[in-house]
mmCIF file with all atom_site columns, C-alpha atoms in Angstrom:
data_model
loop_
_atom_site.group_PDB
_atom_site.id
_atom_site.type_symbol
_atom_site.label_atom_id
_atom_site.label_alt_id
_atom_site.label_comp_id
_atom_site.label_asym_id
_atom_site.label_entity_id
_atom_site.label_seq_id
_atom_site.pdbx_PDB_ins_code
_atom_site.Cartn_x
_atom_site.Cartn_y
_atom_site.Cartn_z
_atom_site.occupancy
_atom_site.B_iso_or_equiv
_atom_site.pdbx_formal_charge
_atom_site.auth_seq_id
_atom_site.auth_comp_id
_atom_site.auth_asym_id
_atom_site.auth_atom_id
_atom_site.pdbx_PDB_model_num
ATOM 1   C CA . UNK A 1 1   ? 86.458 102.701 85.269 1.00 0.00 ? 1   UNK A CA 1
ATOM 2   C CA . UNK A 1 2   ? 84.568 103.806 82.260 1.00 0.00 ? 2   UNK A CA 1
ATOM 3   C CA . UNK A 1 3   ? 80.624 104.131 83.513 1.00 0.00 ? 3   UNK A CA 1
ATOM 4   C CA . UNK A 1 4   ? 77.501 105.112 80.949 1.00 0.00 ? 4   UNK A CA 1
ATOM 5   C CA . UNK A 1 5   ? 74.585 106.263 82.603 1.00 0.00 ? 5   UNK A CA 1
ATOM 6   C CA . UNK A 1 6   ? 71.314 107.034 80.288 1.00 0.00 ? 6   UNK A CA 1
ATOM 7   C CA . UNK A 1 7   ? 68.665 108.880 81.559 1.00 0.00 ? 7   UNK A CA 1
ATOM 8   C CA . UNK A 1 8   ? 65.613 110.873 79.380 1.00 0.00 ? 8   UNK A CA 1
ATOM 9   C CA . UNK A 1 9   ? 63.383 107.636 78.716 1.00 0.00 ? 9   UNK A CA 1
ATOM 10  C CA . UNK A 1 10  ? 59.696 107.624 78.994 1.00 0.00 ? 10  UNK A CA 1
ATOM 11  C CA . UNK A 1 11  ? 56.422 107.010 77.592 1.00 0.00 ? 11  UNK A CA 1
ATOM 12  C CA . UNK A 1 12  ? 55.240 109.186 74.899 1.00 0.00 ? 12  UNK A CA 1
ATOM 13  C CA . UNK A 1 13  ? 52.342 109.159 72.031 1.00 0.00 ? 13  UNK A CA 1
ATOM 14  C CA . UNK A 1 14  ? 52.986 108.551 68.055 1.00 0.00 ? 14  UNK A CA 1
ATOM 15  C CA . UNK A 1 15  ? 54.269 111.954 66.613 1.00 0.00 ? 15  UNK A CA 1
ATOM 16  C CA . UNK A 1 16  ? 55.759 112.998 70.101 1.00 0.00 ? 16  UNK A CA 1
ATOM 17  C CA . UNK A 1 17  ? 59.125 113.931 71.043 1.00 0.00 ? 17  UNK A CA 1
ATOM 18  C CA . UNK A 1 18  ? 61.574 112.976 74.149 1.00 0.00 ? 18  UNK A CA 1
ATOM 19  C CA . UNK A 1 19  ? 65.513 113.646 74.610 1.00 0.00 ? 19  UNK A CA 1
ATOM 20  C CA . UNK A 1 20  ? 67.761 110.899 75.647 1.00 0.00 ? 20  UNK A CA 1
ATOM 21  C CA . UNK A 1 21  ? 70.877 111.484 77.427 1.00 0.00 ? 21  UNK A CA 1
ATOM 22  C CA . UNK A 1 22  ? 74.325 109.307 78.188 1.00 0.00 ? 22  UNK A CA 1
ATOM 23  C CA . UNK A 1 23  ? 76.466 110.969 81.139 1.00 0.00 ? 23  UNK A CA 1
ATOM 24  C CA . UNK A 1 24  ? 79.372 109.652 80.640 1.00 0.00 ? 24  UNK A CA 1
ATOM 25  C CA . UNK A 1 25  ? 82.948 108.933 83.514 1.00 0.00 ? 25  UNK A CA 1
ATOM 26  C CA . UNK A 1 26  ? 85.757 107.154 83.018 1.00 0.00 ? 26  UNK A CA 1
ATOM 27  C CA . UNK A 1 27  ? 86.350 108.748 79.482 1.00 0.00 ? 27  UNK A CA 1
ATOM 28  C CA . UNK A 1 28  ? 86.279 111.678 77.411 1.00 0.00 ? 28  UNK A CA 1
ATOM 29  C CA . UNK A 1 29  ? 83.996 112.274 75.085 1.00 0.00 ? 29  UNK A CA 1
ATOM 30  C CA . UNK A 1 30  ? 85.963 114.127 72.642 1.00 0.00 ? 30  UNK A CA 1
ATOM 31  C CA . UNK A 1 31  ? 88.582 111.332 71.567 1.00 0.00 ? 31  UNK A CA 1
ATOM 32  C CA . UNK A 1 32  ? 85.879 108.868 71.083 1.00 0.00 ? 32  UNK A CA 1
ATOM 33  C CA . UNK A 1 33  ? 83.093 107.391 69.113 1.00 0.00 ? 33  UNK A CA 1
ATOM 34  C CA . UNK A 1 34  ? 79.566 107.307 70.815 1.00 0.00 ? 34  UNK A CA 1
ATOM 35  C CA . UNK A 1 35  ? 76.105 106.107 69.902 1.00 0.00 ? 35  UNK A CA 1
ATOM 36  C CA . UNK A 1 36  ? 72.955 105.105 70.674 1.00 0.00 ? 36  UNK A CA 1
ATOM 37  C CA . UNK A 1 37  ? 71.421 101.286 70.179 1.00 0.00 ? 37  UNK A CA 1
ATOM 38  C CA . UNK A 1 38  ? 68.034 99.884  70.477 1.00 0.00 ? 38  UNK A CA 1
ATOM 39  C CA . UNK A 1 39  ? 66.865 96.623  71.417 1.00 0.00 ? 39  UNK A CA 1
ATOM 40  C CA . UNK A 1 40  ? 62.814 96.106  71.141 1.00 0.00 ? 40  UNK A CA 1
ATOM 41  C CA . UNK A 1 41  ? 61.325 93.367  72.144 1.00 0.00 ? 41  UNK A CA 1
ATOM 42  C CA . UNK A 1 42  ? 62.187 89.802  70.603 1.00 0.00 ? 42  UNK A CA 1
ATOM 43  C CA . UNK A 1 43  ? 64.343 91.453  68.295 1.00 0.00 ? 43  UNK A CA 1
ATOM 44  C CA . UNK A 1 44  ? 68.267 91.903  68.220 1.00 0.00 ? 44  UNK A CA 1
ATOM 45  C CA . UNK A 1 45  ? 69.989 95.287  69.120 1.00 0.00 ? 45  UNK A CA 1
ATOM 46  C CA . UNK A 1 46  ? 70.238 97.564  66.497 1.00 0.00 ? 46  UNK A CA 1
ATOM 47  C CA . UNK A 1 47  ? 72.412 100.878 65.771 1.00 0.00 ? 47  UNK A CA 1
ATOM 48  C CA . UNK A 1 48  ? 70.457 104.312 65.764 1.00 0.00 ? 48  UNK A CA 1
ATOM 49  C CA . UNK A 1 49  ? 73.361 106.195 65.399 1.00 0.00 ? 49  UNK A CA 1
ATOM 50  C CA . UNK A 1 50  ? 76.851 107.152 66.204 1.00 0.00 ? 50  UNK A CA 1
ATOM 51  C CA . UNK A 1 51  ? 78.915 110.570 66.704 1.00 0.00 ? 51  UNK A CA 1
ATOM 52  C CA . UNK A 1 52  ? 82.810 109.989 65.829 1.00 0.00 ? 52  UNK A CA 1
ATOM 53  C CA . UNK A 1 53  ? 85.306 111.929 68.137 1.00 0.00 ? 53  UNK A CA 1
ATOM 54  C CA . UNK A 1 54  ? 85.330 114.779 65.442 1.00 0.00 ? 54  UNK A CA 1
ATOM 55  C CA . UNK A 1 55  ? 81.077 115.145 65.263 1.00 0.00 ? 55  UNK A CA 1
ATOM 56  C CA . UNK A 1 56  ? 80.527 113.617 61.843 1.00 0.00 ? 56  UNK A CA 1
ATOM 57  C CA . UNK A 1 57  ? 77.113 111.535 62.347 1.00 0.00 ? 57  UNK A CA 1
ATOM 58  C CA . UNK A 1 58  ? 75.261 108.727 60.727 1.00 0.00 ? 58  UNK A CA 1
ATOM 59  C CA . UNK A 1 59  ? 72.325 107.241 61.651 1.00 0.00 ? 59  UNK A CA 1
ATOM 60  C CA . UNK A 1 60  ? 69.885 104.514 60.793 1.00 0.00 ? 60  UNK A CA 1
ATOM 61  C CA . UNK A 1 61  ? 67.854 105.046 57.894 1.00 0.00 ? 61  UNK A CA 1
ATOM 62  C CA . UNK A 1 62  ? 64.775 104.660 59.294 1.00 0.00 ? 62  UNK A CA 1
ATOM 63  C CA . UNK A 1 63  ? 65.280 107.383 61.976 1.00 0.00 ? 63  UNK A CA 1
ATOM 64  C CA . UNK A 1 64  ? 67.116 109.696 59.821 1.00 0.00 ? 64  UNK A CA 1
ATOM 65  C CA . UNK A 1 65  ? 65.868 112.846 59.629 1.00 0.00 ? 65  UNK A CA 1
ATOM 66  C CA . UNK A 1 66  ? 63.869 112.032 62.934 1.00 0.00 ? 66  UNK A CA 1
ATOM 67  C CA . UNK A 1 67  ? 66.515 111.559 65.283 1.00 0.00 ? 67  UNK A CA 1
ATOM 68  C CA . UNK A 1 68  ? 69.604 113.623 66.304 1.00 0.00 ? 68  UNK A CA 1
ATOM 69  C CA . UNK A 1 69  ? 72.915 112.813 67.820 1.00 0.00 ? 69  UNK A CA 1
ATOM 70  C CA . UNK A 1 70  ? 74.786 115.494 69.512 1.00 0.00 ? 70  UNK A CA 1
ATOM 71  C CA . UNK A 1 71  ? 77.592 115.701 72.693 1.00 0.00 ? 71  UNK A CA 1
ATOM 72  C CA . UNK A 1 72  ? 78.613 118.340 74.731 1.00 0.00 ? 72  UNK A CA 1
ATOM 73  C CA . UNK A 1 73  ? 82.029 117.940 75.637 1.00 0.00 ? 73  UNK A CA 1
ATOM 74  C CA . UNK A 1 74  ? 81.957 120.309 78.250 1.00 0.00 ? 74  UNK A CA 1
ATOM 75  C CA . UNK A 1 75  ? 79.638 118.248 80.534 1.00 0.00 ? 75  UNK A CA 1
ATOM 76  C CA . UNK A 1 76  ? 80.917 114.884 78.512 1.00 0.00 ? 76  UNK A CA 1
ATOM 77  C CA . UNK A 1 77  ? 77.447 114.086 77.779 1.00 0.00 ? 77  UNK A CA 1
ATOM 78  C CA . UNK A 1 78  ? 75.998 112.280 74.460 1.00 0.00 ? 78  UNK A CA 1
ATOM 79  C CA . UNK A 1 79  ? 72.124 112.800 73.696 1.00 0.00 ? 79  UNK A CA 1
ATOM 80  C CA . UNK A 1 80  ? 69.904 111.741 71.377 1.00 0.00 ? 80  UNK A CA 1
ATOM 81  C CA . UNK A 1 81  ? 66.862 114.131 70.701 1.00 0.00 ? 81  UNK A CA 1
ATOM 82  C CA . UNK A 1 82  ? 64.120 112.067 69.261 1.00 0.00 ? 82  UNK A CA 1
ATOM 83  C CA . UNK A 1 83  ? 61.124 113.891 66.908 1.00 0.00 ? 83  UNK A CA 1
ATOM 84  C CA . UNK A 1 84  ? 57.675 112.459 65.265 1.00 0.00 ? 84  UNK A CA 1
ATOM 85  C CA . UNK A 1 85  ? 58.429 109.280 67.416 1.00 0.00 ? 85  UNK A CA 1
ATOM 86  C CA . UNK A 1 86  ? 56.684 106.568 66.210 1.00 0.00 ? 86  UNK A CA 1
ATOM 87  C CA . UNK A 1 87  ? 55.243 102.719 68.119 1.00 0.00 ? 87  UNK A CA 1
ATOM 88  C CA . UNK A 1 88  ? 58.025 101.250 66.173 1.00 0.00 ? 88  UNK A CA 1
ATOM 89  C CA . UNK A 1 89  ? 60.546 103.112 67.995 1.00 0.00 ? 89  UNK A CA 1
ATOM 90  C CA . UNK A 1 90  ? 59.374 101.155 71.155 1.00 0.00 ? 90  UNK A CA 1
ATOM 91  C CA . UNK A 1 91  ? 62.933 99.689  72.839 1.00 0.00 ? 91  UNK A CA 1
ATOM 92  C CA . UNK A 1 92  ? 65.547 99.779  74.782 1.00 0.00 ? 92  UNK A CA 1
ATOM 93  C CA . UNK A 1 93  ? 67.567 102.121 73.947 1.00 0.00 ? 93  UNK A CA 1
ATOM 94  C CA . UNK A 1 94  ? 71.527 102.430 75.115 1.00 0.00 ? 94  UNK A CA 1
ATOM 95  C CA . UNK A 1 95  ? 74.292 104.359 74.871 1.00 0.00 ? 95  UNK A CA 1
ATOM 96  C CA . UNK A 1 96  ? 77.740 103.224 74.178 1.00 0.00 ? 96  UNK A CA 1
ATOM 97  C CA . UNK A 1 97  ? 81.428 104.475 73.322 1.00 0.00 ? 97  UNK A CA 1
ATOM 98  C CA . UNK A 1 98  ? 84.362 102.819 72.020 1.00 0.00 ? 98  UNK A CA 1
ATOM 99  C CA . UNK A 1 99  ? 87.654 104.115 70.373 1.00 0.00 ? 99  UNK A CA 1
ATOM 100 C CA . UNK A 1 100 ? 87.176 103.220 66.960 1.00 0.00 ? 100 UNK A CA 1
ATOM 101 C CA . UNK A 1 101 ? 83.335 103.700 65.312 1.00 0.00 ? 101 UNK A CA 1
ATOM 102 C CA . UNK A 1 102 ? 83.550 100.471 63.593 1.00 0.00 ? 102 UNK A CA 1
ATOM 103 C CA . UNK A 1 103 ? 83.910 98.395  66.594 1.00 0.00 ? 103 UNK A CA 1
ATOM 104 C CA . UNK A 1 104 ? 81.239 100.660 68.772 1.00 0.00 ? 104 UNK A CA 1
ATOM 105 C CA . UNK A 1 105 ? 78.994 97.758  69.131 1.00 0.00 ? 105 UNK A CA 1
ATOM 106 C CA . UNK A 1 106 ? 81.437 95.763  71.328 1.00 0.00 ? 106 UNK A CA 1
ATOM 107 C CA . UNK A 1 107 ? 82.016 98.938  73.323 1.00 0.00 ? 107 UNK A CA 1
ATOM 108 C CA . UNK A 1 108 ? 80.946 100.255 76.343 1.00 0.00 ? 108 UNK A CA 1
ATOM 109 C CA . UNK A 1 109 ? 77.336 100.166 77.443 1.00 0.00 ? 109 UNK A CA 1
ATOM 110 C CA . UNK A 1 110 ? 75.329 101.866 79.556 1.00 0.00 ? 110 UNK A CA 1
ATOM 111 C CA . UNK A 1 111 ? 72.265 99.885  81.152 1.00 0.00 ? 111 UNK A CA 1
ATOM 112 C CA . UNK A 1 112 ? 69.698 101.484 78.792 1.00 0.00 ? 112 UNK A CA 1
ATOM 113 C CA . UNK A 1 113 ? 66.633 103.151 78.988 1.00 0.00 ? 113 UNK A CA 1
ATOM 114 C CA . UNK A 1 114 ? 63.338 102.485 78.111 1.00 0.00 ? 114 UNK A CA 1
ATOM 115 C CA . UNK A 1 115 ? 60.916 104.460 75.306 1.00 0.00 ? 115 UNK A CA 1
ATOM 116 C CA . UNK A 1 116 ? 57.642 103.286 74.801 1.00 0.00 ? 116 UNK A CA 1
ATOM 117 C CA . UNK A 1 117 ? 55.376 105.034 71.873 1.00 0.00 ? 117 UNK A CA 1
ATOM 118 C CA . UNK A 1 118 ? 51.479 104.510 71.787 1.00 0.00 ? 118 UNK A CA 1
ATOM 119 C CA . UNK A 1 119 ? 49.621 104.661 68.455 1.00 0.00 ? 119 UNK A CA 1
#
């Protein structure tokens, strides 16, 4: 049984920093794609970012630059380090993993974790 479990989330002010993580069981973190989504309030989930099985990464544009995706295989655990946060960044945010990057959203999902920036 395939089991995401994020951890990392907190409250933090504008320009601050926090690291995410996404232990993951059930799979293995080198033959799949991960990533992280969002979901703020009264808006729909969005992608961050994603990490295919072979580390290439992409991530949305307005976090780019900001945000980094990165996995350790050894302990089969995706993270997201997050820089110069800002009150927009405010969600839920969630790991998840699926075979194939293009179909990541309807993946697996962890239960999420909450980031809250103040201005």
């Amino acid at each position: 049984q395939v089991q995401l479990v994020e951890s990392g989330g907190g409250s933090v002010q504008a320009g601050g920093s926090l690291r995410l993580s996404c232990a993951a069981s059930g799979l293995t973190t080198s033959t799949v794609c991960m990533g992280w989504f969002r979901q703020a309030p009264g808006m729909e989930r969005e992608g961050v970012g994603r990490i295919s099985s072979d580390g290439a990464t992409n991530y949305l544009a307005s976090v780019k630059g900001r945000f980094t995706i990165s996995k350790d295989n050894t302990k089969n655990t995706l993270y997201l380090q997050m820089n110069n946060l800002k009150p927009e960044d405010t969600a839920i945010y969630s790991c998840a993993a699926h075979r194939v990057c293009g179909a990541l959203k309807a993946g697996y999902r962890g239960q999420g974790t909450r980031v809250t920036v103040s201005s």
